[in-house]
Tab-separated table of N, CA, C and O in Angstrom:
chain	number	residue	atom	x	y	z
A	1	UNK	N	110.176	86.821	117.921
A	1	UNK	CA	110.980	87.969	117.555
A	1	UNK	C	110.041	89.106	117.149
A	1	UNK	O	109.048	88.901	116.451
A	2	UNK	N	110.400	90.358	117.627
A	2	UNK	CA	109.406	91.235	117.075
A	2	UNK	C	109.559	92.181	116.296
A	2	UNK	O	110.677	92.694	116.333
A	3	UNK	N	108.599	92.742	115.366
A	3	UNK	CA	108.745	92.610	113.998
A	3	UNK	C	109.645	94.539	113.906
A	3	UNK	O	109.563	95.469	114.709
A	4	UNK	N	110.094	94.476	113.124
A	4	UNK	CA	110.669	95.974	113.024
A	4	UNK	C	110.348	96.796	113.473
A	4	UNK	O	109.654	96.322	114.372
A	5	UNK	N	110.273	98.439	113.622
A	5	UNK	CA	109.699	99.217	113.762
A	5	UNK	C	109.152	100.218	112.727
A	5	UNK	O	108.167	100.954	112.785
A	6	UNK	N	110.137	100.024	111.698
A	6	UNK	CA	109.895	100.577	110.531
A	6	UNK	C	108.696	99.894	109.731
A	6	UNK	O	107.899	100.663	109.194
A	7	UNK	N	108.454	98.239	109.575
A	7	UNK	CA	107.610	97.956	109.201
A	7	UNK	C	106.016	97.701	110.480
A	7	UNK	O	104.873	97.312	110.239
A	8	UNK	N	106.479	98.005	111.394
A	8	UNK	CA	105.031	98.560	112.420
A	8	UNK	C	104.409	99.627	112.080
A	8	UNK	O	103.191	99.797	112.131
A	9	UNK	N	105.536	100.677	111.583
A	9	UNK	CA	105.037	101.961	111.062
A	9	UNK	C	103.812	101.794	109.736
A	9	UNK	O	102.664	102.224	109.842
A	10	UNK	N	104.302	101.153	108.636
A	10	UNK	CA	103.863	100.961	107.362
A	10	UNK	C	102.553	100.046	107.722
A	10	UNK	O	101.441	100.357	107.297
A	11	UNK	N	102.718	99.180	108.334
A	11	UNK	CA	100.993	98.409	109.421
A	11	UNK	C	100.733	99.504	109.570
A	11	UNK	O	100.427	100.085	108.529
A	12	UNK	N	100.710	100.345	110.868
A	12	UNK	CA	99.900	101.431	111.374
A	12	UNK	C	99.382	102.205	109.981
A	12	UNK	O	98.211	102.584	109.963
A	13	UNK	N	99.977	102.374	109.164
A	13	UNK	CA	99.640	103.568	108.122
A	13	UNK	C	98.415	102.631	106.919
A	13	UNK	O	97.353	103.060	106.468
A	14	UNK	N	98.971	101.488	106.718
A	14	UNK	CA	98.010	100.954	106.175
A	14	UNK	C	96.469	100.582	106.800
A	14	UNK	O	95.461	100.533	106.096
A	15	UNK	N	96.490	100.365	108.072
A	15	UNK	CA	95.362	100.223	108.397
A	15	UNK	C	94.481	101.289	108.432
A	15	UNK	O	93.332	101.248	107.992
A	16	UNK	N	95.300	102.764	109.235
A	16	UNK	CA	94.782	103.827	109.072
A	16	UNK	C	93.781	104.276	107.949
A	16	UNK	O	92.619	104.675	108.031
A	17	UNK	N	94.711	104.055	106.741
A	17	UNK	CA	94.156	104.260	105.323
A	17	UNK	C	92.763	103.350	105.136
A	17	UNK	O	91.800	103.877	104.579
A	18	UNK	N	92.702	102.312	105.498
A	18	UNK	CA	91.799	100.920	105.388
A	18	UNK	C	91.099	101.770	106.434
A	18	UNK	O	90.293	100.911	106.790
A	19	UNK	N	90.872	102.600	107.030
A	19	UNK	CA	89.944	102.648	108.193
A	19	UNK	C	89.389	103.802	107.845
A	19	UNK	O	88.256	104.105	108.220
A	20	UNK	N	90.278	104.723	106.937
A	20	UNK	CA	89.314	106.324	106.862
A	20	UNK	C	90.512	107.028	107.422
A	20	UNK	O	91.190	107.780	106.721
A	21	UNK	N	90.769	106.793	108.659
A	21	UNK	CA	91.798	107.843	109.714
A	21	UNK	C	93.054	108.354	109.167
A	21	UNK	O	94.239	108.027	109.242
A	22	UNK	N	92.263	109.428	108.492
A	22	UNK	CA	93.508	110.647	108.403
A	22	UNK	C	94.134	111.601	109.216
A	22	UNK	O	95.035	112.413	109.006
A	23	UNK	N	93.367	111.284	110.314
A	23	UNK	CA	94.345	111.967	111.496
A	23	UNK	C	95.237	110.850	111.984
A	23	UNK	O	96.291	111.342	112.386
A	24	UNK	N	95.220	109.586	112.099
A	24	UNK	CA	96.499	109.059	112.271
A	24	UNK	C	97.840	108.843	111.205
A	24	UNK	O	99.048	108.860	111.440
A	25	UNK	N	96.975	108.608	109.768
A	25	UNK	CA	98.067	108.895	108.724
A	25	UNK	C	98.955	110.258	108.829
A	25	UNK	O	100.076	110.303	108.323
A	26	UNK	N	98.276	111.569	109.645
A	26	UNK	CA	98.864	112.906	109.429
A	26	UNK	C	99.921	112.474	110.508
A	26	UNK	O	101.023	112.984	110.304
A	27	UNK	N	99.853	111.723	111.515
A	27	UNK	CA	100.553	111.625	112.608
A	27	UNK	C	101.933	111.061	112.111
A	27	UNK	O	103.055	111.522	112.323
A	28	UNK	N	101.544	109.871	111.348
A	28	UNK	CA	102.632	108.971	110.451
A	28	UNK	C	103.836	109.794	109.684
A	28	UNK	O	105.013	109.453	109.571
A	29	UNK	N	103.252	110.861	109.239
A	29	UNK	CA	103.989	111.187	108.099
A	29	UNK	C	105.158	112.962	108.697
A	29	UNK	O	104.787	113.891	109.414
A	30	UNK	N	106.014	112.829	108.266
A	30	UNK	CA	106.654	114.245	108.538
A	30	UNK	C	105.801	115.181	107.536
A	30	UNK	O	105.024	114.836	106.646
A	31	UNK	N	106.330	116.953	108.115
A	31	UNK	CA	104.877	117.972	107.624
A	31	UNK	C	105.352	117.722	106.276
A	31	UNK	O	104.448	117.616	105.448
A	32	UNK	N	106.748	117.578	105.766
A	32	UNK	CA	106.909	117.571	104.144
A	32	UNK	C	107.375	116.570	103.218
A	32	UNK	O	108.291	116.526	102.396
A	33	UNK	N	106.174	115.517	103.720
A	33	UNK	CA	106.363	114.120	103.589
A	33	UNK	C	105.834	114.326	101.614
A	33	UNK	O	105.374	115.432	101.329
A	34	UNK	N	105.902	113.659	100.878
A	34	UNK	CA	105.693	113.563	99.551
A	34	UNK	C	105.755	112.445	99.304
A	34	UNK	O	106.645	111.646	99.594
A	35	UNK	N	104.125	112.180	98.336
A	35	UNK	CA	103.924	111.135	97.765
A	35	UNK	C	104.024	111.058	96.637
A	35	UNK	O	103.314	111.890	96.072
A	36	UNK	N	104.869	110.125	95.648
A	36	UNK	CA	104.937	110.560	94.203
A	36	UNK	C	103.997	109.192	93.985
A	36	UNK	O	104.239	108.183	94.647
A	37	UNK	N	102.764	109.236	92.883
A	37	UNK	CA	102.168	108.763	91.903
A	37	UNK	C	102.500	108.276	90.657
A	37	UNK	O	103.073	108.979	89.826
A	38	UNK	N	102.264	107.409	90.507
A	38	UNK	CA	103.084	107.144	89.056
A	38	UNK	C	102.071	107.042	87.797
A	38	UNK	O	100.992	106.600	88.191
A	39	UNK	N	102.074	107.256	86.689
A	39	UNK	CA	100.872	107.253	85.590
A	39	UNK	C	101.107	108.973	84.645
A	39	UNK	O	102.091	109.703	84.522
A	40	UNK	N	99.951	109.052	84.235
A	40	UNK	CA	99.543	109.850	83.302
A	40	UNK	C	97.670	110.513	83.656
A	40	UNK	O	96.702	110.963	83.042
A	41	UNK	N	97.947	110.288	84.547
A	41	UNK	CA	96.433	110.302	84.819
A	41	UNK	C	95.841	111.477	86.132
A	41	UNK	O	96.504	111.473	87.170
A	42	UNK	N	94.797	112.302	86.064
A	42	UNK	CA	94.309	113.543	86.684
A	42	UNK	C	94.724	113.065	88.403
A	42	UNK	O	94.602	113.937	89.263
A	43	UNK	N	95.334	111.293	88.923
A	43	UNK	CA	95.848	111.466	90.050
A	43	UNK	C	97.035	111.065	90.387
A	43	UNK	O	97.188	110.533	91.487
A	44	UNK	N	98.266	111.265	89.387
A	44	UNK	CA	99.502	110.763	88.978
A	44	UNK	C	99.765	112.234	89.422
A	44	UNK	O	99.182	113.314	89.521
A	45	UNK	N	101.149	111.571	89.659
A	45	UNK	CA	101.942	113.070	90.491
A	45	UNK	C	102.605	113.254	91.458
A	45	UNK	O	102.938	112.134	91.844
A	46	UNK	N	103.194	114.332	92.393
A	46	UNK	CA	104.108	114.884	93.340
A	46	UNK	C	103.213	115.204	94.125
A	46	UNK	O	102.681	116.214	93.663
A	47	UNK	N	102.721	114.898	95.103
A	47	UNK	CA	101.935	115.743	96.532
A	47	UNK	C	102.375	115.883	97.331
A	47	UNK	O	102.609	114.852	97.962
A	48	UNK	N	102.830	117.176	97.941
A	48	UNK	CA	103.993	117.408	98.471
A	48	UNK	C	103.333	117.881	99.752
A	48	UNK	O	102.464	118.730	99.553
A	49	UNK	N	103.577	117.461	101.317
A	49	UNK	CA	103.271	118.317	102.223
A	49	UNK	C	101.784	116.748	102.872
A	49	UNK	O	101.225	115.839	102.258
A	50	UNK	N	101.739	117.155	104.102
A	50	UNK	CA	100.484	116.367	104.760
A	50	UNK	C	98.907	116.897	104.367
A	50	UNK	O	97.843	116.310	104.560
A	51	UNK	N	99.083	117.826	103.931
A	51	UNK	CA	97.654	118.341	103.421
A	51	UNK	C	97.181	117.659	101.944
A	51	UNK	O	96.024	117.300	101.726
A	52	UNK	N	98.277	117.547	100.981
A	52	UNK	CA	98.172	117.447	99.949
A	52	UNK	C	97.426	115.966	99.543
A	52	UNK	O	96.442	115.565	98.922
A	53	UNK	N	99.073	115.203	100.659
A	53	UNK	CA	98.258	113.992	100.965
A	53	UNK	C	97.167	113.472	100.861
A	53	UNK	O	96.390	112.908	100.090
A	54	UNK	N	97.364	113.902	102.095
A	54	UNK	CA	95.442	113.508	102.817
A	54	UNK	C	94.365	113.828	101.753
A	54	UNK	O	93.485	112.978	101.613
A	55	UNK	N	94.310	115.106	100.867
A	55	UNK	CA	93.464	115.336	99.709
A	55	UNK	C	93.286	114.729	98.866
A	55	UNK	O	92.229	114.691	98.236
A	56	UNK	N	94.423	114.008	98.610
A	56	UNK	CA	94.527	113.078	97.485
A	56	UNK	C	94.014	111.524	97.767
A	56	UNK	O	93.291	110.941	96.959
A	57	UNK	N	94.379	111.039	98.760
A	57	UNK	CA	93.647	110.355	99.601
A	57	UNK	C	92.215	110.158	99.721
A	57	UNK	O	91.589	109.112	99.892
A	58	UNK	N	91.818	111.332	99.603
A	58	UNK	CA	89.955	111.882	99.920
A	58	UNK	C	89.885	111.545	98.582
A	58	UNK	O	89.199	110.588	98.222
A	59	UNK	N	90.460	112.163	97.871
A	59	UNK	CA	89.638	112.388	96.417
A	59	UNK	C	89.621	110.693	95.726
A	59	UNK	O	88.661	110.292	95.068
A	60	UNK	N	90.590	110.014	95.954
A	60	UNK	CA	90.777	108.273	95.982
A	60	UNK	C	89.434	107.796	96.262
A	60	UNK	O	88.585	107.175	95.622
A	61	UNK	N	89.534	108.369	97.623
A	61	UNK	CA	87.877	107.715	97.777
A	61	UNK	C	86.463	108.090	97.101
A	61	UNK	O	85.484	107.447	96.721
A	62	UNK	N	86.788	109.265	97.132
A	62	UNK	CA	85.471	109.822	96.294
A	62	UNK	C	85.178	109.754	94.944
A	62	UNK	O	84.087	109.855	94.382
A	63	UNK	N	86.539	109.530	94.389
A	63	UNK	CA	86.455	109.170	93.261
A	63	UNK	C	85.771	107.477	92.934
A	63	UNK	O	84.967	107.164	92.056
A	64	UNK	N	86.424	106.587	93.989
A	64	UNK	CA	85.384	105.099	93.951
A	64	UNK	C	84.366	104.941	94.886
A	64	UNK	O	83.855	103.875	95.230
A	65	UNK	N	84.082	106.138	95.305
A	65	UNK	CA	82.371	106.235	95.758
A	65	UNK	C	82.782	104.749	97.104
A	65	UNK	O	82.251	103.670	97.366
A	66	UNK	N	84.202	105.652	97.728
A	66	UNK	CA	84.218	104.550	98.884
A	66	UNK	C	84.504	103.077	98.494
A	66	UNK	O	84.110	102.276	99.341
A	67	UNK	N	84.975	102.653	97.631
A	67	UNK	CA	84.757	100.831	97.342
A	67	UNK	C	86.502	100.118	97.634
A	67	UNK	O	86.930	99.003	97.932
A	68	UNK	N	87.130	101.486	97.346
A	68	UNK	CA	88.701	100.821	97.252
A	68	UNK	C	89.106	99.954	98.193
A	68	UNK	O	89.145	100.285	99.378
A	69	UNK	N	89.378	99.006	97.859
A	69	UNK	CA	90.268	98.274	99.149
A	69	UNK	C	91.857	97.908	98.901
A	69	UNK	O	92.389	97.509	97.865
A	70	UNK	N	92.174	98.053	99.602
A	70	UNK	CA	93.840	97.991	99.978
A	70	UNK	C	94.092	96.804	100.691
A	70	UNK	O	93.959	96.877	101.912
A	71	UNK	N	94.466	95.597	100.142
A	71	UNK	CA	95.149	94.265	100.979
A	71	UNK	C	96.570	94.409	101.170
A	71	UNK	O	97.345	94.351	100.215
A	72	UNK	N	97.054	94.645	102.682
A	72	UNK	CA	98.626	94.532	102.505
A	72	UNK	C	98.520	93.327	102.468
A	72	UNK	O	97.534	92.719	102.887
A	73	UNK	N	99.901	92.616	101.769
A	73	UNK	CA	100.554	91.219	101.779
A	73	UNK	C	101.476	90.782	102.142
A	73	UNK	O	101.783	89.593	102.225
A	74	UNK	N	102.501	92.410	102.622
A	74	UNK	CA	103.634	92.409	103.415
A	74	UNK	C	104.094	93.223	103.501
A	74	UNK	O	103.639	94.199	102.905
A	75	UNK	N	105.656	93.390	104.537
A	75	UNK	CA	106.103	94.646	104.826
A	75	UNK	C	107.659	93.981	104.767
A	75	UNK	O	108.086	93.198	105.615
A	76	UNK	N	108.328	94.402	103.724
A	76	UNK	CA	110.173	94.405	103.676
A	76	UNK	C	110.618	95.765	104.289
A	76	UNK	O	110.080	96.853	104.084
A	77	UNK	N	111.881	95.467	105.211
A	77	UNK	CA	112.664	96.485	105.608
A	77	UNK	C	113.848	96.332	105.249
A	77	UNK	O	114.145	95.263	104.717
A	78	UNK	N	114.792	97.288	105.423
A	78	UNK	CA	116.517	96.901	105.008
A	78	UNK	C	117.146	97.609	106.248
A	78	UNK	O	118.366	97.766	106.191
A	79	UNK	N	116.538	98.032	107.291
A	79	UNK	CA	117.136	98.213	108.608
A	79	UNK	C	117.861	99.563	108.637
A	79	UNK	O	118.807	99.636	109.420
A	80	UNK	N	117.518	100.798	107.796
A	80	UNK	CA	118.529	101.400	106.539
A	80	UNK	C	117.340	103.387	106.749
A	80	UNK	O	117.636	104.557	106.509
A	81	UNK	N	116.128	102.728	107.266
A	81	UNK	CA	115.033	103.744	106.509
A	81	UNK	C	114.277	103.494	105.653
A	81	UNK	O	113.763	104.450	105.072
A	82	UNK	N	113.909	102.085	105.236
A	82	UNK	CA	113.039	102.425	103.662
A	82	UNK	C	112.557	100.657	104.707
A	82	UNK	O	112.871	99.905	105.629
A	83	UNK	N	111.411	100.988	103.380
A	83	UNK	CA	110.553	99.923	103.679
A	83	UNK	C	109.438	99.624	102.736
A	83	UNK	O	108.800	100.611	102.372
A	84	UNK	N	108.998	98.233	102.172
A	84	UNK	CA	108.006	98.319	101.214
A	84	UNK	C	106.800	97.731	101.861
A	84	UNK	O	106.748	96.782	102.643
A	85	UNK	N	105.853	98.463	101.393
A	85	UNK	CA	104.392	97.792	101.508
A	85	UNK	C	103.929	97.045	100.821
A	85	UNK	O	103.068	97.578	100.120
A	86	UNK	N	104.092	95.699	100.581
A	86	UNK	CA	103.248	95.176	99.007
A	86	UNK	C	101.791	94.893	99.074
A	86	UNK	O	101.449	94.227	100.051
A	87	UNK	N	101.065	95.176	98.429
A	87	UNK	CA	99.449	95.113	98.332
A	87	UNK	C	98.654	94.942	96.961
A	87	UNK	O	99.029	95.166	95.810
A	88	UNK	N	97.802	94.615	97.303
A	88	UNK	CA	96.753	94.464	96.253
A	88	UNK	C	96.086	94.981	96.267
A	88	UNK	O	95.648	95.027	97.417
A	89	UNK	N	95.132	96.019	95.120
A	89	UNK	CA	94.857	97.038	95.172
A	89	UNK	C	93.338	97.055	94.317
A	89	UNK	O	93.279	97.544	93.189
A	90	UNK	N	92.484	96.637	94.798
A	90	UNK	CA	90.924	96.971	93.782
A	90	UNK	C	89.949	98.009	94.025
A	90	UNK	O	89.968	98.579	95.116
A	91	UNK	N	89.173	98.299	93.221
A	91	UNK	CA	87.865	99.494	93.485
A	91	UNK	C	87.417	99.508	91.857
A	91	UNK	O	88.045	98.981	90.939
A	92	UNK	N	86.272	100.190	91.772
A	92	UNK	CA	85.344	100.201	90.930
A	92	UNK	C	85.092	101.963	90.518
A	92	UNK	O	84.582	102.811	91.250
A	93	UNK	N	85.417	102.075	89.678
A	93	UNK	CA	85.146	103.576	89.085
A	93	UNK	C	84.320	104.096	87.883
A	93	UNK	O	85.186	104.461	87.087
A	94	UNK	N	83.170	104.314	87.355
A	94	UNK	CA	82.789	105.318	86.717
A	94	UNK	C	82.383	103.462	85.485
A	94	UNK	O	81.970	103.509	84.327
A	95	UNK	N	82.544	102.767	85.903
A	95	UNK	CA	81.852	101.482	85.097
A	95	UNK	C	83.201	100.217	84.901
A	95	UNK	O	82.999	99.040	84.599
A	96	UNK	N	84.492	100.819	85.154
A	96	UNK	CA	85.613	100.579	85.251
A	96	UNK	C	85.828	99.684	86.643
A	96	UNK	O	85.253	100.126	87.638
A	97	UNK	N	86.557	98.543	86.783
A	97	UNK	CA	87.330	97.646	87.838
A	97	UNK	C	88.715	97.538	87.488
A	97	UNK	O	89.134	97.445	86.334
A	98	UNK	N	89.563	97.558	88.764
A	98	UNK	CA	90.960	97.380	88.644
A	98	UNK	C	90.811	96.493	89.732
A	98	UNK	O	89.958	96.308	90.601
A	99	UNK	N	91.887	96.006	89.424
A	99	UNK	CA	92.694	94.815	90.048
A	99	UNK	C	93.754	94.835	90.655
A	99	UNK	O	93.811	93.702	91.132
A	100	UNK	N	94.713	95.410	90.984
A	100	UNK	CA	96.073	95.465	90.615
A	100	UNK	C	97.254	95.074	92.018
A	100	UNK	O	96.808	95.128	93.164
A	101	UNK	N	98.385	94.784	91.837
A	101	UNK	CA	99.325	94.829	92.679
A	101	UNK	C	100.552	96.178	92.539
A	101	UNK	O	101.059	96.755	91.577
A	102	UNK	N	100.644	96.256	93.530
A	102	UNK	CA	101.995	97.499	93.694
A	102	UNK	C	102.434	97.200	95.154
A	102	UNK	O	102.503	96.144	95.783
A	103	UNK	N	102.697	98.443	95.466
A	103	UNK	CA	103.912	98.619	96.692
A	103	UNK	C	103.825	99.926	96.787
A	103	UNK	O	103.430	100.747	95.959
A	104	UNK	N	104.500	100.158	98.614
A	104	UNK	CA	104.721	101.713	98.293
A	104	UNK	C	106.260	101.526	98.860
A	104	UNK	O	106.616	100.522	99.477
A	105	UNK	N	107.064	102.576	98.575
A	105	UNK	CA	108.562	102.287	99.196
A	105	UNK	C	108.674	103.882	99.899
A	105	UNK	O	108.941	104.900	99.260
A	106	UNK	N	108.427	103.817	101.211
A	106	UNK	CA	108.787	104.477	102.100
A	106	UNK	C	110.058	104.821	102.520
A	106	UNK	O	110.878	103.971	102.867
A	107	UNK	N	110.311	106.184	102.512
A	107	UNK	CA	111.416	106.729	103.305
A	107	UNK	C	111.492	106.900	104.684
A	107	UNK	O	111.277	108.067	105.010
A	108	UNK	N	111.737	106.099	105.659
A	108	UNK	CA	111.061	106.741	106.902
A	108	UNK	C	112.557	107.383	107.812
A	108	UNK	O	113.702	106.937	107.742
A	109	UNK	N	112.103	108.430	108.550
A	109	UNK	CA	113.561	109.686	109.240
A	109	UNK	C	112.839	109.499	110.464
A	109	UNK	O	111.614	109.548	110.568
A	110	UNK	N	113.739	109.263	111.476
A	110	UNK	CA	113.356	109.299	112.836
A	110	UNK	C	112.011	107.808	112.992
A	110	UNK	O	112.131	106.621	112.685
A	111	UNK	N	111.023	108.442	113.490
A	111	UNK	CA	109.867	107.805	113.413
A	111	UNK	C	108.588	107.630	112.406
A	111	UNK	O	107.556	106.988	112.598
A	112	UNK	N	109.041	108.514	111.113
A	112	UNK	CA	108.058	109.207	110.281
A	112	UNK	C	108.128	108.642	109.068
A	112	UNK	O	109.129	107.962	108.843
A	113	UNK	N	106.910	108.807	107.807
A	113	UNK	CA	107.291	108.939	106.677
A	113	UNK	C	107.779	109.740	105.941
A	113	UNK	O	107.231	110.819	106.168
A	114	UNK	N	108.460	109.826	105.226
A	114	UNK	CA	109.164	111.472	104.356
A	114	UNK	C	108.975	111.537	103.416
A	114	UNK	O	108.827	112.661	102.937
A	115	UNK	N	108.818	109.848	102.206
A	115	UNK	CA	108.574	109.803	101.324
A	115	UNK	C	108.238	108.774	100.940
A	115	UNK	O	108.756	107.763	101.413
A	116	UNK	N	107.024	108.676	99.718
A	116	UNK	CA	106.156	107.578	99.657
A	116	UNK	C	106.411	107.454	98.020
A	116	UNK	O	106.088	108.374	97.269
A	117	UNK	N	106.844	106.584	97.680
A	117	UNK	CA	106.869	105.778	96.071
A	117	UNK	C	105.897	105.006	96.009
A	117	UNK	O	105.688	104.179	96.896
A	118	UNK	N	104.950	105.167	94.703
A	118	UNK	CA	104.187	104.327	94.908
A	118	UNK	C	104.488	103.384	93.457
A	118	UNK	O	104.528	103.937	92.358
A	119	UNK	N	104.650	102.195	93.592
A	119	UNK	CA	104.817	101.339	92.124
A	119	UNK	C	103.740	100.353	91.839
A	119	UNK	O	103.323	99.480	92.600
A	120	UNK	N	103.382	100.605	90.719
A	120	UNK	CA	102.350	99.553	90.274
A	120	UNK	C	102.697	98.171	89.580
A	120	UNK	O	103.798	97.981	89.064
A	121	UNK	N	101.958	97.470	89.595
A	121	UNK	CA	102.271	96.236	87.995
A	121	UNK	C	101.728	96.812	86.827
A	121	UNK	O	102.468	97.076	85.879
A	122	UNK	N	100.997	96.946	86.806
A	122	UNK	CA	99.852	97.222	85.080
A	122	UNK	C	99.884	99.271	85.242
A	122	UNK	O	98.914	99.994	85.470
A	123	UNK	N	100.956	99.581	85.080
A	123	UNK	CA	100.469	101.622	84.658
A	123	UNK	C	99.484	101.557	83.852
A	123	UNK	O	98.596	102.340	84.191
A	124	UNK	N	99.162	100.763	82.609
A	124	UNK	CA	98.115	101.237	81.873
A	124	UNK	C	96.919	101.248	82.357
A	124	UNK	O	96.163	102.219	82.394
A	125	UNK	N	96.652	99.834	82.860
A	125	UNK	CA	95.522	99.692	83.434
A	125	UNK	C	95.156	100.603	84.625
A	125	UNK	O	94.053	100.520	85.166
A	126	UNK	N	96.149	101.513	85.040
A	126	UNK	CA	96.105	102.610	86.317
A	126	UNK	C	95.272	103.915	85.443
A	126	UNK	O	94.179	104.471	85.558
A	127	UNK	N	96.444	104.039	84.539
A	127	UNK	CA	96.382	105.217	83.373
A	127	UNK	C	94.869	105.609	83.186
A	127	UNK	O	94.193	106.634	83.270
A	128	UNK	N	94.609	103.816	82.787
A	128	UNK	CA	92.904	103.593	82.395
A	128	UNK	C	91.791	104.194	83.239
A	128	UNK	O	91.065	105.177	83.091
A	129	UNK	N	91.935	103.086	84.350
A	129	UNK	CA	90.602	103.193	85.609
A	129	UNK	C	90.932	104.763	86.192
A	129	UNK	O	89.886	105.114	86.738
A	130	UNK	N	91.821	105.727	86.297
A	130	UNK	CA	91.641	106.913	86.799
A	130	UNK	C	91.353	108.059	85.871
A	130	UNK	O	90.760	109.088	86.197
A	131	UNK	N	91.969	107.695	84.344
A	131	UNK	CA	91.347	108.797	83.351
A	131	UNK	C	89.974	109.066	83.281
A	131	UNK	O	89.551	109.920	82.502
């Protein structure tokens, strides 16, 4: 049986991310796709638009000097538009290691993303490693 299309999408986007390729993530996403962040912290927030994205994205990396890795562990759909990514989430920052699990819960319209939730397990420990 073959696997959704909505969760092919959320594969394609995760690997993208795992690979660097922000020109295929830009492809993924509609122009006023928005990612909300969750925390208290200088990368918690609303990024609204494919540019914003992608910046925020960059700065992810640059901020762990490249180390982050992203394990998906799966992809739920509800056949509906939405879809979750669940993953595990580590990198090394500024003397700081995280660990963590979350998800992202995608809105997807047509073929695209529109909107990206991102949920964690541990906010503090998010709060922490990005302050």
């Amino acid at each position: 049986m073959a696997e959704h299309p909505h969760a092919q999408l959320v594969r394609k986007g995760y690997e993208a991310f795992t690979r660097g390729d922000m020109d295929t993530l830009r492809e993924l996403m509609t122009s006023d796709c928005t990612h909300h962040v969750p925390g208290s912290h200088p990368l918690s927030g609303d990024f609204k638009g494919q540019d914003a994205i992608i910046d925020m994205y960059r700065r992810m990396n640059e901020e762990t000097g490249g180390n982050m890795q992203v394990d998906l562990r799966g992809v739920a759909v509800d056949g509906r538009g939405h879809a979750v990514g669940m993953m595990r989430f580590t990198a090394d920052r500024n003397g700081k290691h995280i660990d963590d699990d979350g998800a992202l819960v995608f809105r997807i319209v047509g073929d695209k993303m529109s909107d990206i939730d991102e949920c964690v397990q541990d906010i503090d420990a998010n709060n922490d490693f990005w302050s």
